[in-house]
Amino acid sequence: MKKLTVLLATLFFAGLFGAPAGAQTVTAGDIEISNPSARAMVPGAKVGGGYLSITNKGNADDKLVGITSTRAKSSEIHQMNVDNGVMTMRPVAGGLAIPAGQTVELKPGGYHVMFKDVAEPFKQGETVKATLTFEKAGQVDVEFAVGGANAMKMDGHSGMSDMSMPQ
C-alpha cells in the first residue's frame, strides 16, 4: 500500500508542474495528433506523464487502444479523478474513444499517458519516442517533447489542497 501511496503522490505532484507545448503534429488517416509533451521527472522516479491532443477529422469513431515506448517497460492511458477529495488514478479499460469530428485532450487532471517502469527519468529538452495504436488509424509514431518542472496555473484545482491520499 505504501508503494501505491508513493506512486499516487508522485503523479499528483507531477500534475502541478507545466509541460511544454510540443510543436509536432502528426496525421494518420482521419486522426491528427498535436502537441505531444511530457514532464521532466525527478531522479529516481519510475513513472512519467504524457499529454497530447487527438482530433478525429473523420465521420467514424476511432479508439486509442495502446501505446508503447522504448523508454518505459509499459505505457497505458490513464484517467485521474478527484471524488470527495480523494484522487484516483486508473487505466482506461478497452481503450480511449475518439469520437468522429471531436478532439480529445490528454492533459493533467484527466486522461493522460502513463509511462511505467521508466529506467532513466525524462530530462528537460529531450524527446521521448512512442507509438500510439488506434483501432482504425493503426500505428502512429510520435515524439513527446520533455519540458521542465515549471509551475502551472492551478485554475479549477483550488480544492485540491485539502485532498487526502490513501494510507
Tab-separated table of C-alpha atoms in Angstrom, residues 11 13 31-32 37 43 45 50 66 69-70 74 77 105 107 109 117-118 125-126 158 163 166:
chain	number	residue	atom	x	y	z
A	11	LEU	CA	1.654	11.506	-10.079
A	13	PHE	CA	2.716	16.373	-7.762
A	31	ILE	CA	-6.579	11.131	-36.831
A	32	GLU	CA	-4.487	14.212	-36.068
A	37	SER	CA	4.604	16.631	-24.408
A	43	PRO	CA	15.746	11.494	-10.177
A	45	ALA	CA	11.082	8.409	-10.360
A	50	GLY	CA	2.475	12.352	-21.254
A	66	GLY	CA	-2.413	1.134	-26.945
A	69	SER	CA	7.782	3.381	-25.809
A	70	THR	CA	11.312	2.043	-25.542
A	74	SER	CA	4.846	-0.419	-20.218
A	77	ILE	CA	-3.812	5.533	-20.993
A	105	GLU	CA	-7.357	16.220	-24.764
A	107	LYS	CA	-3.880	16.646	-20.016
A	109	GLY	CA	-6.055	16.141	-14.101
A	117	ASP	CA	8.829	1.479	-15.018
A	118	VAL	CA	10.951	4.157	-16.688
A	125	GLY	CA	14.966	19.266	-23.597
A	126	GLU	CA	14.918	15.664	-24.780
A	158	SER	CA	-8.315	25.195	-5.868
A	163	MET	CA	-7.215	16.347	-0.888
A	166	PRO	CA	-4.832	6.778	0.577
